[in-house]
Coordinates of C-alpha atoms in Angstrom, one line a residue:
X9 CA 90.9 -18.1 -0.4
X10 CA 92.9 -20.1 2.0
X11 CA 91.6 -20.8 5.4
X12 CA 91.9 -18.5 8.3
X13 CA 93.2 -19.0 11.8
X14 CA 91.3 -18.3 14.4
X15 CA 93.2 -15.8 16.2
X16 CA 93.2 -13.6 12.8
X17 CA 89.1 -13.7 12.9
X18 CA 89.2 -12.9 16.4
X19 CA 91.9 -9.9 15.8
X20 CA 89.4 -8.8 12.9
X21 CA 86.3 -9.0 15.6
X22 CA 87.8 -6.8 18.1
X23 CA 89.3 -4.2 15.3
X24 CA 85.3 -3.9 14.0
X25 CA 84.3 -3.6 17.6
X26 CA 86.5 -1.1 18.3
X27 CA 86.1 0.9 15.3
X28 CA 82.2 0.6 15.7
X29 CA 82.6 2.3 19.2
X30 CA 82.0 -0.3 21.4
X31 CA 85.7 0.2 23.1
X32 CA 86.3 3.9 22.5
X33 CA 90.4 4.9 22.0
X34 CA 91.3 4.9 25.9
X35 CA 89.3 2.1 26.9
X36 CA 90.5 -1.2 28.3
X37 CA 89.8 -4.3 26.6
X38 CA 88.5 -7.3 28.4
X39 CA 91.1 -9.2 29.9
X40 CA 92.9 -12.3 28.2
X41 CA 90.9 -14.6 30.6
X42 CA 87.3 -12.9 29.8
X43 CA 88.1 -13.0 26.2
X44 CA 89.0 -17.0 26.1
X45 CA 85.6 -17.3 27.8
X46 CA 83.9 -15.0 24.9
X47 CA 85.5 -16.8 22.1
X48 CA 85.8 -20.7 23.0
X49 CA 89.9 -20.5 22.7
X50 CA 93.0 -21.3 24.4
X51 CA 95.0 -18.0 25.7
X52 CA 97.9 -18.5 23.4
X53 CA 95.2 -17.7 20.8
X54 CA 94.1 -14.5 22.4
X55 CA 97.7 -13.6 22.9
X56 CA 98.2 -13.8 18.6
X57 CA 94.9 -12.0 18.1
X58 CA 96.2 -8.5 20.7
X59 CA 99.5 -9.2 18.8
X60 CA 98.2 -8.3 15.7
X61 CA 95.9 -5.3 17.5
X62 CA 99.4 -4.5 18.5
X63 CA 101.5 -4.5 15.5
X64 CA 98.9 -2.8 13.5
X65 CA 99.1 0.4 16.1
X66 CA 95.5 -0.6 17.5
X67 CA 96.3 -0.9 21.0
X68 CA 99.1 -0.7 23.6
X69 CA 99.8 -3.1 26.5
X70 CA 100.8 -1.9 30.1
X71 CA 102.2 -4.8 31.8
X72 CA 100.1 -5.7 35.2
X73 CA 97.4 -3.0 33.6
X74 CA 96.1 -4.5 30.4
X75 CA 95.1 -3.6 27.1
X76 CA 94.0 -0.3 25.8
X77 CA 93.1 1.3 22.8
X78 CA 95.3 3.7 21.4
X79 CA 93.9 7.3 21.2
X80 CA 95.6 7.7 17.7
X81 CA 94.4 4.0 16.6
X82 CA 94.2 3.9 12.8
X83 CA 90.7 3.2 11.7
X84 CA 90.1 -0.3 9.8
X85 CA 87.8 1.1 7.2

């Protein structure tokens, strides 16, 4: 199994937390700054993780407001 990038691990962790109900549909995810501290990574790493979640249809970004869990987000299970 090839090594995984840190941003992939973070995206997976956030996805699991969303699926577990920690971040229910419509809720706002922590800010980029909060996530960099929590995961001990740089902002570009968080940006890539957020991009994965957005492409998968799990989140949507409202410019200047934040990243939110979509009401119709597909389940990761």
